[in-house]
Coordinates of C-alpha atoms in Angstrom, one line a residue:
X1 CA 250.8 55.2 22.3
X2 CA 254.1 54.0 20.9
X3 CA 252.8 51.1 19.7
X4 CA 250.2 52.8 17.6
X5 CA 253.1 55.0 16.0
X6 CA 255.0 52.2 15.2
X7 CA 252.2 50.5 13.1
X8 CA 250.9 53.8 11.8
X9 CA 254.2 54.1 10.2
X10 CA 254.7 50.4 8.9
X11 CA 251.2 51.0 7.4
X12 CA 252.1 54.6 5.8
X13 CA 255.4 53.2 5.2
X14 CA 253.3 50.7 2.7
X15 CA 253.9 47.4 3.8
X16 CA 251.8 44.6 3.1
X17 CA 252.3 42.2 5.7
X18 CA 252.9 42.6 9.2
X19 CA 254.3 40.2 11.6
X20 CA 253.3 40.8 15.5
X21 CA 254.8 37.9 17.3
X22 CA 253.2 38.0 21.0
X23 CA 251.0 35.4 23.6
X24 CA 248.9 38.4 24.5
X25 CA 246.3 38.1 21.3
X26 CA 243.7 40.3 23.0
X27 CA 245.9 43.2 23.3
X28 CA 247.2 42.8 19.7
X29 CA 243.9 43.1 18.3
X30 CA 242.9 46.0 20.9
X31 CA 245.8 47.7 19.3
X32 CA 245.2 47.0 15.6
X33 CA 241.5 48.3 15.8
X34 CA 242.6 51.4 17.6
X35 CA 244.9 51.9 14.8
X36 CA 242.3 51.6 12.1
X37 CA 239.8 54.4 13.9
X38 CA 242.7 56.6 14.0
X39 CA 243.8 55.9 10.3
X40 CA 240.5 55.8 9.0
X41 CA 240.2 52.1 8.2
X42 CA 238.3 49.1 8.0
X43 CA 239.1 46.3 10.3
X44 CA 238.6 42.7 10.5
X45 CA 239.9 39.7 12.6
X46 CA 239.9 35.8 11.7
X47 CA 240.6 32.7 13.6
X48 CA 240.0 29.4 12.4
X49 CA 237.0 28.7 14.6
X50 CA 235.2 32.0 14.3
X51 CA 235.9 33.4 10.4
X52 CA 236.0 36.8 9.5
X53 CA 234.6 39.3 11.6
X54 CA 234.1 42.2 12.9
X55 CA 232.8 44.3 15.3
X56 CA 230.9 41.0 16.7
X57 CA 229.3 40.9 13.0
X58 CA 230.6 37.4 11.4
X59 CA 231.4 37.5 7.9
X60 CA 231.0 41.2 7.0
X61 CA 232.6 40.8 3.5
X62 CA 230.4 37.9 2.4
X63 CA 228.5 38.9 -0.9
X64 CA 224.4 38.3 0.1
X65 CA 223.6 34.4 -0.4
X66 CA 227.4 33.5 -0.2
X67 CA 228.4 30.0 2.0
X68 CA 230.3 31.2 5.2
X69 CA 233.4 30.0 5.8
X70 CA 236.0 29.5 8.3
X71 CA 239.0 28.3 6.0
X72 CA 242.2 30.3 5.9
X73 CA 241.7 30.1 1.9
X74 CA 238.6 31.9 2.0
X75 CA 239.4 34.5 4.0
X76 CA 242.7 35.3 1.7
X77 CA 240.2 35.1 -1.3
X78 CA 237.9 37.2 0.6
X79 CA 241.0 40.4 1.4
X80 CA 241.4 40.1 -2.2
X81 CA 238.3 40.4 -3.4
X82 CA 237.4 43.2 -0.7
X83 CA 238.0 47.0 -2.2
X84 CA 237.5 49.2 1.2
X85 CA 241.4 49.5 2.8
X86 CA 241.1 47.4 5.8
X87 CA 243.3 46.7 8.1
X88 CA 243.1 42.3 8.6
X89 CA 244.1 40.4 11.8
X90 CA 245.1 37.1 11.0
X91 CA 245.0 34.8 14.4
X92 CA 247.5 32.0 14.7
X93 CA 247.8 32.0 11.2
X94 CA 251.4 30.0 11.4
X95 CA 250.3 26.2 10.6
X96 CA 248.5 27.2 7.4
X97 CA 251.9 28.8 5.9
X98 CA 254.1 25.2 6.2
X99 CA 253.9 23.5 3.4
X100 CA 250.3 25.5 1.8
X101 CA 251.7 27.3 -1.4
X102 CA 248.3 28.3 -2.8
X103 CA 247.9 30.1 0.8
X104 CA 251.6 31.5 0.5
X105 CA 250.5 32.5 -3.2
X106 CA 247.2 33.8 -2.1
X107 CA 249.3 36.1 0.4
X108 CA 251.1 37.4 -2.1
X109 CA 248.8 37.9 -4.7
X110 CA 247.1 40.3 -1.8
X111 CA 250.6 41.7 -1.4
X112 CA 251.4 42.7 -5.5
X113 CA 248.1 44.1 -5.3
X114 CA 248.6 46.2 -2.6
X115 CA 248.6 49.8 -4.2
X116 CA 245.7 49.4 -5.5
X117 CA 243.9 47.7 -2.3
X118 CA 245.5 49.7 0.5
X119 CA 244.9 46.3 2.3
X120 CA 247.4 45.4 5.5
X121 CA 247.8 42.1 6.5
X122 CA 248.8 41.5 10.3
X123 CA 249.7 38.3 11.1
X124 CA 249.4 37.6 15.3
X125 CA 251.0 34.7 16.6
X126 CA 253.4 33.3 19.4
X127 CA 256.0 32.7 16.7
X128 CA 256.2 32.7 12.9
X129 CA 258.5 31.6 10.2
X130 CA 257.6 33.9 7.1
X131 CA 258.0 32.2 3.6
X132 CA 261.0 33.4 1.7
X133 CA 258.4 34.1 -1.0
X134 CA 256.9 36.7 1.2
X135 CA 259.9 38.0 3.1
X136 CA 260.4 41.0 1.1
X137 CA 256.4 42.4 1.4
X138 CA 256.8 41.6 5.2
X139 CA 257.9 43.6 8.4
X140 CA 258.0 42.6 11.9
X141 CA 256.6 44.3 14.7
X142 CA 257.2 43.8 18.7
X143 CA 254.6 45.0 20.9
X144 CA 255.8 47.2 24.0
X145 CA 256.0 45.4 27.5
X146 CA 254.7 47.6 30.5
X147 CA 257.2 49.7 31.8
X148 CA 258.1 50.0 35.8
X149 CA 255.3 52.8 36.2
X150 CA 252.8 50.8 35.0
X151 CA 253.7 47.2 36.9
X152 CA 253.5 49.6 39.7
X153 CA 250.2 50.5 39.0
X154 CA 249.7 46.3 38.4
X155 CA 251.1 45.3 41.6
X156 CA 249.0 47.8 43.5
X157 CA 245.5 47.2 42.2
X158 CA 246.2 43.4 42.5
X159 CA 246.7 44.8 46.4
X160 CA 243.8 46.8 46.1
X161 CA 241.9 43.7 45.0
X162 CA 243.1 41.7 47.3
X163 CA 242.2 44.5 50.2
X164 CA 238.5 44.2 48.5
X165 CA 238.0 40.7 49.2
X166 CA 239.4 40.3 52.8
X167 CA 237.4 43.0 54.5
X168 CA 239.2 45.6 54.2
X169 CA 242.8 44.5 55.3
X170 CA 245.7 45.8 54.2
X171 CA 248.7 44.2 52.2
X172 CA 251.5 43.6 54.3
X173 CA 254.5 45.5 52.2
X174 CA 257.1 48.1 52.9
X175 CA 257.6 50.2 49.6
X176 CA 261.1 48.8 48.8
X177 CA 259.4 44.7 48.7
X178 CA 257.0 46.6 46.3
X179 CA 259.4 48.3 44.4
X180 CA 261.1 44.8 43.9
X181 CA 258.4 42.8 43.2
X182 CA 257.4 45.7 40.6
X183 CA 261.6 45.4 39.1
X184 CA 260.7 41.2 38.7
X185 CA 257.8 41.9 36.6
X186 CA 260.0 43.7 34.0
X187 CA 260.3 41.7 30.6
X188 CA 256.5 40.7 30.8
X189 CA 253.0 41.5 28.9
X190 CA 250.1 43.2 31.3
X191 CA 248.4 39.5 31.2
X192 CA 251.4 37.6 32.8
X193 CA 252.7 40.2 35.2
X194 CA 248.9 41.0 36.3
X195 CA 248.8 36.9 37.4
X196 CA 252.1 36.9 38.8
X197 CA 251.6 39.4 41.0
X198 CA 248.1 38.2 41.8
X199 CA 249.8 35.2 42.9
X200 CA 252.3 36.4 44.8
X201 CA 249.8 38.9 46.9
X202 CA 246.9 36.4 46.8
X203 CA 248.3 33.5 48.6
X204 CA 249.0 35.5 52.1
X205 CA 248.9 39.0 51.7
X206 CA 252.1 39.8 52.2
X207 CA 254.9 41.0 49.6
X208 CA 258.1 40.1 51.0
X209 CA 261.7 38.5 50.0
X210 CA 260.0 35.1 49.8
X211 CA 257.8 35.9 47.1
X212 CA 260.5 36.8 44.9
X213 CA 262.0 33.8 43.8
X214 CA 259.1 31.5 43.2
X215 CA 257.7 34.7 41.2
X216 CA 261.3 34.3 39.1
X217 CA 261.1 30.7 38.8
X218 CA 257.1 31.1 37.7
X219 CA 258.4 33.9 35.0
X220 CA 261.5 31.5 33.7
X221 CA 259.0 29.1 32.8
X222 CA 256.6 31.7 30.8
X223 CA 259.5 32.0 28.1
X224 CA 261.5 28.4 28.9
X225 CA 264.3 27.7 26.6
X226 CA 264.3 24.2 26.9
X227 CA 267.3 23.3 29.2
X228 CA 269.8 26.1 27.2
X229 CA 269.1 28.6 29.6
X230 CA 268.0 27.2 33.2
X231 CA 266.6 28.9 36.3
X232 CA 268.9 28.3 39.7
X233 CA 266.3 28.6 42.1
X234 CA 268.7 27.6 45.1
X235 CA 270.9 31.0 45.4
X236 CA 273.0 32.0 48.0
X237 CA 274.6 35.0 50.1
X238 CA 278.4 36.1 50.8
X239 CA 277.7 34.3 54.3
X240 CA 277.8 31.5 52.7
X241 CA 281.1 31.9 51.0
X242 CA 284.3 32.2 52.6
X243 CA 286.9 34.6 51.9
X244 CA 286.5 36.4 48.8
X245 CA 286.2 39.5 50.4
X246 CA 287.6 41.9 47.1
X247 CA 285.3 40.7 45.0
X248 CA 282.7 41.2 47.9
X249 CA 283.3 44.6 48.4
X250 CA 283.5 44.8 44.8
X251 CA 280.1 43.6 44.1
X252 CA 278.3 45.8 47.1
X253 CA 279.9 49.1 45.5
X254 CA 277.9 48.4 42.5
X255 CA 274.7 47.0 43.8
X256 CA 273.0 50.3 43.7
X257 CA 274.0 51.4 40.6
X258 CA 273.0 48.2 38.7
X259 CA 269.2 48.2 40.6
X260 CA 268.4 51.4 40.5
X261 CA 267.8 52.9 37.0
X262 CA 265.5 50.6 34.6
X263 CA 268.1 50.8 31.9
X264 CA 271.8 50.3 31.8
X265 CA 273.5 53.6 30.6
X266 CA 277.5 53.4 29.6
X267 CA 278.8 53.3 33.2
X268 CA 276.5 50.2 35.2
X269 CA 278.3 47.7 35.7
X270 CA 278.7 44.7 33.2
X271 CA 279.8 41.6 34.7
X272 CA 282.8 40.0 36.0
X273 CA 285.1 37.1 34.9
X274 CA 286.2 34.3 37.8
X275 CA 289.2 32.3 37.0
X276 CA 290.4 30.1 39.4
X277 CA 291.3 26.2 40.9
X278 CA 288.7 24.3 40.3
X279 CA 286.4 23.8 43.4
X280 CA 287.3 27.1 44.7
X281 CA 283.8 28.8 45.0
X282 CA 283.9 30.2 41.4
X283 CA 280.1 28.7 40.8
X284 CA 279.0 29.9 44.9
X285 CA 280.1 32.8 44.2
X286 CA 278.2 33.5 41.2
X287 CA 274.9 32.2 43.2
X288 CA 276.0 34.6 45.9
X289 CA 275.7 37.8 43.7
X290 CA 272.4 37.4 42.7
X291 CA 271.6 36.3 46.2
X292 CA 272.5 39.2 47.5
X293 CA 271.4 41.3 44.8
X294 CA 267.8 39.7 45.3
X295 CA 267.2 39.1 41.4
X296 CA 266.9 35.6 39.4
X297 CA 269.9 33.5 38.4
X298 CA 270.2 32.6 35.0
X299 CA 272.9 29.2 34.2
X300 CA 274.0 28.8 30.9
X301 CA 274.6 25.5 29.8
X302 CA 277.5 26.2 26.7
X303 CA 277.7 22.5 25.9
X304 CA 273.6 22.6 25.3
X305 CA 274.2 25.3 22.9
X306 CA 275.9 22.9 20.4
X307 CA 273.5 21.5 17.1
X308 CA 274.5 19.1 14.6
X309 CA 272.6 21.5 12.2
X310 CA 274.6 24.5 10.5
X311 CA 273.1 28.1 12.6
X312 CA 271.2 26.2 15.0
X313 CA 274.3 26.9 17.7
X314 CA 274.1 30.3 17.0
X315 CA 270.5 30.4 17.2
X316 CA 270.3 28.6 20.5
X317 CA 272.8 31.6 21.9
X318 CA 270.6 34.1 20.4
X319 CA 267.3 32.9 21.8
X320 CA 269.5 32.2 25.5
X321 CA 270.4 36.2 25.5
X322 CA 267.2 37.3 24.5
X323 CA 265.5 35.0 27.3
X324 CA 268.1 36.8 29.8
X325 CA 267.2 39.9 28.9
X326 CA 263.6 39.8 29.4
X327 CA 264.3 38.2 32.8
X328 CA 266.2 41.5 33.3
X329 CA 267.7 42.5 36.1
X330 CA 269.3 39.3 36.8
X331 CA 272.6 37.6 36.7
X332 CA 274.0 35.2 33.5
X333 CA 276.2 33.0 34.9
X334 CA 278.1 31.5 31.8
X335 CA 280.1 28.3 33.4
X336 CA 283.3 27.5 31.6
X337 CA 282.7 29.9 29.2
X338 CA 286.4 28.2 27.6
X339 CA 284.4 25.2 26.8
X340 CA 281.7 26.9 24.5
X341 CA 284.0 29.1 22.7
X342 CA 287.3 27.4 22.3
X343 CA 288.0 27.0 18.9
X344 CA 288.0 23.1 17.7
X345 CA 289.5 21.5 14.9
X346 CA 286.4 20.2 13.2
X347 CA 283.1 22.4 13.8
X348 CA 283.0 24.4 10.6
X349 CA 283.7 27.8 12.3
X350 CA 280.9 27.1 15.0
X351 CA 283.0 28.6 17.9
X352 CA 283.9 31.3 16.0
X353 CA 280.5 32.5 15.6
X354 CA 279.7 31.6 18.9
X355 CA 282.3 33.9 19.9
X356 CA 281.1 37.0 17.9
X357 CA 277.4 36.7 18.2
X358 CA 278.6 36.4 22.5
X359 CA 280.4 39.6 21.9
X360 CA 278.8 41.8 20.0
X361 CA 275.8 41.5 22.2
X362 CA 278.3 42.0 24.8
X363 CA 279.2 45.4 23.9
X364 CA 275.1 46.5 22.5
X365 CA 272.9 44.7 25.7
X366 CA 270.2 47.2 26.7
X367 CA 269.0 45.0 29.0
X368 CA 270.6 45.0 32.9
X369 CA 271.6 42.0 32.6
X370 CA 274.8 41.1 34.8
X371 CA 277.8 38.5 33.3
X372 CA 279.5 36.1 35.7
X373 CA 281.6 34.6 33.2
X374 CA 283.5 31.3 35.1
X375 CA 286.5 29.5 33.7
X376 CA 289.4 27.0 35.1
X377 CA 291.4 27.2 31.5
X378 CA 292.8 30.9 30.9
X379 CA 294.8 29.0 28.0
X380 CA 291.8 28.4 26.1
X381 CA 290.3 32.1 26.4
X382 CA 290.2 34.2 23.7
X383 CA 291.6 37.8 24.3
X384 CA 288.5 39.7 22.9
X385 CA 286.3 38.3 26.0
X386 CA 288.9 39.5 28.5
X387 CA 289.9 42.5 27.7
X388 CA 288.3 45.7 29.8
X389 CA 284.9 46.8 28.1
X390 CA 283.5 43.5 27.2
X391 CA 283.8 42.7 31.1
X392 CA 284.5 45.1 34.3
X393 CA 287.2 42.8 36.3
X394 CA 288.7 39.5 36.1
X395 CA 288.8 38.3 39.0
X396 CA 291.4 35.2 40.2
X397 CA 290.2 33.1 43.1
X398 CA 292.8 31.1 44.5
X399 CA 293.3 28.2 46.9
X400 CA 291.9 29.4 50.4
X401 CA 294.8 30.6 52.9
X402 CA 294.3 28.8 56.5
X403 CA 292.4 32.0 58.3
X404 CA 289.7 31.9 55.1
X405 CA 289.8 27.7 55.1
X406 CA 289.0 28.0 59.2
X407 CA 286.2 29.8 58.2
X408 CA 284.9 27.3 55.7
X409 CA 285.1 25.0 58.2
X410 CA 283.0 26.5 60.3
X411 CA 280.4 27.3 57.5
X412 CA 280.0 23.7 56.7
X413 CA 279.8 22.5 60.0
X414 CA 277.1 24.8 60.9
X415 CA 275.3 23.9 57.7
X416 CA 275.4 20.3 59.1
X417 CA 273.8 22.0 62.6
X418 CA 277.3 20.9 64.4
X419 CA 278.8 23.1 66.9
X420 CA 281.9 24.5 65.0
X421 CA 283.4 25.5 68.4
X422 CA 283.4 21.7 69.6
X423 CA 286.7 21.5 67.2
X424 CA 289.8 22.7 66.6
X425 CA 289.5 24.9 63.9
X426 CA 292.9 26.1 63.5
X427 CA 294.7 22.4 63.4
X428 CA 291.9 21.6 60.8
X429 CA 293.1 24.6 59.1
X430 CA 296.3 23.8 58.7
X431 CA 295.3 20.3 58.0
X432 CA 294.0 20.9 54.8
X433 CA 296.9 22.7 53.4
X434 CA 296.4 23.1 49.4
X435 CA 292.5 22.0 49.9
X436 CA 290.1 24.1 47.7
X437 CA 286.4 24.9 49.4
X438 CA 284.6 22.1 47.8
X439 CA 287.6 20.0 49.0
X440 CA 287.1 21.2 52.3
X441 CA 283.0 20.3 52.2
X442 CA 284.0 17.0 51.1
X443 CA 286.2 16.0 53.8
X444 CA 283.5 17.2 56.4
X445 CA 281.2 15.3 54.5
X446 CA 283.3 12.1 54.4
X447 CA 283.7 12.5 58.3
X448 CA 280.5 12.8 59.1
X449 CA 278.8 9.5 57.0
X450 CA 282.5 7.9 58.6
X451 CA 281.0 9.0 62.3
X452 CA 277.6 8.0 61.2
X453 CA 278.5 4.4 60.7
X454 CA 280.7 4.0 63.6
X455 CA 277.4 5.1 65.6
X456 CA 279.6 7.7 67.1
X457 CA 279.3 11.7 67.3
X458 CA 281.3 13.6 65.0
X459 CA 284.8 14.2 66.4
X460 CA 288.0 15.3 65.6
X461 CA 289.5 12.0 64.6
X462 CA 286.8 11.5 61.9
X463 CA 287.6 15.1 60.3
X464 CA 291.4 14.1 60.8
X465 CA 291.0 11.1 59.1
X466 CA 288.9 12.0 56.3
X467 CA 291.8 15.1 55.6
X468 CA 294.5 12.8 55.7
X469 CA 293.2 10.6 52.9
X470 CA 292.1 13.2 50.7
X471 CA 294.7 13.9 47.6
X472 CA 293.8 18.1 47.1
X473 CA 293.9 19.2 43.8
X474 CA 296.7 21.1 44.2
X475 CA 298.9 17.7 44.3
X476 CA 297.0 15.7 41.9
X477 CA 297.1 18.9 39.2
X478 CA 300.1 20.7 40.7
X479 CA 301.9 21.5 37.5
X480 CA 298.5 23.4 36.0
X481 CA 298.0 24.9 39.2
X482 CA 300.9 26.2 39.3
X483 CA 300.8 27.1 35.7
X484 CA 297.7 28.8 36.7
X485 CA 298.7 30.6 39.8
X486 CA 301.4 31.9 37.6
X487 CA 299.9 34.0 34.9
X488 CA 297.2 35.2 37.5
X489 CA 300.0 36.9 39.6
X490 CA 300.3 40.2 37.6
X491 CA 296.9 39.9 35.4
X492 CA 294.1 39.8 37.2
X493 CA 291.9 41.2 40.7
X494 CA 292.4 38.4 43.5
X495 CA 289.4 37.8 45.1
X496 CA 290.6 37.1 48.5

């Protein structure tokens, strides 16, 4: 019903053209002729391999005897010859706009001619770049996507189906795995999310946690950005990351909040900001939250923003956010965020604009869409993105004291399927004095190809070994470290 106020009032509101950019073309034109009844107009599609038609009639506004034709000029000479108001459905219209200027001038000529017509031009395709000649005579429309009643409804007569065609069995699903696999669907038309949940039920009749992220990944790819914006389909959970147990508890206090309503209101939570050592679990952290938070995880690559062409940067950005938000709920991690908006000495402004387009949609998101910001550089941050409001926390995470880097240990090693409790944890502890995580996985790493040419089982000597001839970070880098640790002290949250 919304939909068919908000063209009732472009078309009492006089405009010519209408833009409806959308992949779901049937429901477009369901929508414009239901529109037309209830306005009391004519209506009348064309596509380049049908013509002009309607009602399953081709041609209607052919004069008797005329040649029928399927060319975009003659339909435009046809709505400006035609006197009943009718409302016209252009399909993929797009290609015969670029570089056509008696099909731009046709346009027009309809559009100067339009109080005395009454005729609306709709113009339905995936996406559209409207001649500045007809800019002015032209409004955009964006279709409605289902809301979380309806992908309900979706979700359970795709179960229903399903029940239908295998004798009568039932779906295996509690109501929360529903519920979720409902919240996934958000950001898509009735077509898309009525085949991804087909899939998801169809293949073994079962709705669980595993359907989830292959649904996610399948959605990414419906509105792919083209390596800007990419889908982590490896996430993680806090078990997987040692210490960090603020930011944690942190992130569990606001779970519910930020998965239970369908739209943010001024209090869900907005993101987070890590700022740390490099190698400290900044980046497994960031998988961890929407790991445990069961939605998609969304990478944004800053350096892939960057064009050679003036606005294309800030274009790329836009596109990136919009994507996120239709992948809503999920979690935008923004790595080194300091590299994509640091200001440089020769890119015309570029990380200026970066840096305000970033913000402002910051502060105006509709979409639940959760920031984790990371960044090894505080130097090179700007103090708009870090003050309170733009972001909930910032967050340090430091170098691992010896109970947390025991633990890593033991994580690693039982990722590796080796008995953490065959070795002395504690002396490998204090071993790696100064060692970040990744530092940590490294050195277990090292041992183990060490003991795998050697022939031997992993032992203490090869973890020894591999510590003793690892220079940590914290010596290689120890003035910025130190540099680091230093403004952290009294600024930020740790995370340990």
């Amino acid at each position: 019903m919304k939909d068919v106020n908000d063209l009732a009032l472009l078309i009492d509101a006089k405009i010519p053209i209408i833009v409806v950019e959308t992949y779901d073309e049937q429901r477009a034109i369901a929508l414009l002729m239901k529109t037309a009844v209830a306005k009391d107009l004519g209506f009348a599609s064309w596509t380049i391999t049908d013509g002009l038609n309607t009602s399953g009639t081709k041609n209607p506004f052919l004069e008797p005897g005329e040649t029928t034709s399927n060319s975009p000029e003659h339909v435009l000479r046809a709505i400006r010859t035609t006197t009943k108001p009718t409302l016209f459905a252009l399909c993929d219209f797009h290609p015969y706009l670029q570089g056509q200027p008696e099909h731009v001038r046709l346009l027009k000529d309809i559009a100067l001619a339009h109080e005395t017509l009454w005729h609306t031009v709709v113009l339905i395709s995936c996406e559209l770049d409207i001649p500045i000649e007809l800019r002015r005579a032209t409004a955009r429309m964006s279709m409605s996507l289902p809301d979380d009643m309806r992908l309900m409804k979706i979700v359970q007569k795709e179960a229903s189906h399903w029940s239908k065609q295998n004798e009568g069995k039932k779906v295996k699903a509690s109501m929360g795995t529903v519920k979720k696999l409902a919240r996934n669907l958000r950001g898509l038309s009735e077509n898309d999310a009525t085949r991804l949940a087909r899939t998801a039920i169809h293949q073994d009749g079962v709705i669980d946690d595993s359907d989830m992220a292959p649904l996610n990944k399948a959605k990414f790819e419906l509105i792919d950005m083209e390596g800007v914006l990419s889908f982590e389909y490896d996430t993680e959970h806090f078990t997987a990351v040692g210490g960090l147990n603020n930011l944690k508890e942190w992130v569990k206090l606001r779970e519910h909040v930020f998965l239970s309503s369908s739209r943010p209101s001024a209090d869900s939570p907005k993101g987070l900001m890590l700022l740390g050592v490099q190698g400290s679990g900044k980046s497994l952290a960031a998988k961890a939250i929407a790991g445990v938070w069961g939605i998609p995880l969304l990478r944004l690559d800053m350096a892939a923003l960057y064009n050679k062409y003036i606005g294309e940067t800030e274009k790329n950005l836009r596109k990136s956010l919009e994507q996120a938000e239709l992948m809503s709920p999920c979690v935008l991690w923004i790595d080194e965020i300091e590299k994509g908006i640091a200001a440089g000495d020769n890119d015309n402004g570029t990380s200026a604009r970066i840096l305000g387009t970033l913000l402002t949609w910051m502060a105006e998101r509709k979409a639940r869409v959760f920031v984790v910001a990371t960044s090894n550089d505080v130097s090179r941050m700007p103090p708009e993105l870090m003050r309170k409001g733009r972001l909930d926390e910032v967050f340090f995470v430091d170098l691992p004291e010896q109970d947390i880097r025991n633990s890593i240990f033991e994580i690693h090693l039982e990722k590796r399927h080796f008995d953490p409790m065959q070795f002395d944890l504690h002396r490998l502890a204090e071993l790696s004095e100064g060692f970040s995580g990744a530092e940590i996985e490294q050195a277990v790493v090292s041992a183990v190809y060490k003991a795998s040419a050697q022939r031997a089982p992993l032992a203490m000597e090869h973890l020894e070994f591999a510590l003793s001839n690892t220079f940590p970070i914290s010596i290689v880098m120890a003035e910025k470290v130190a540099q680091l640790r230093a403004w952290a002290s009294n600024r930020t949250v740790s995370a340990n």
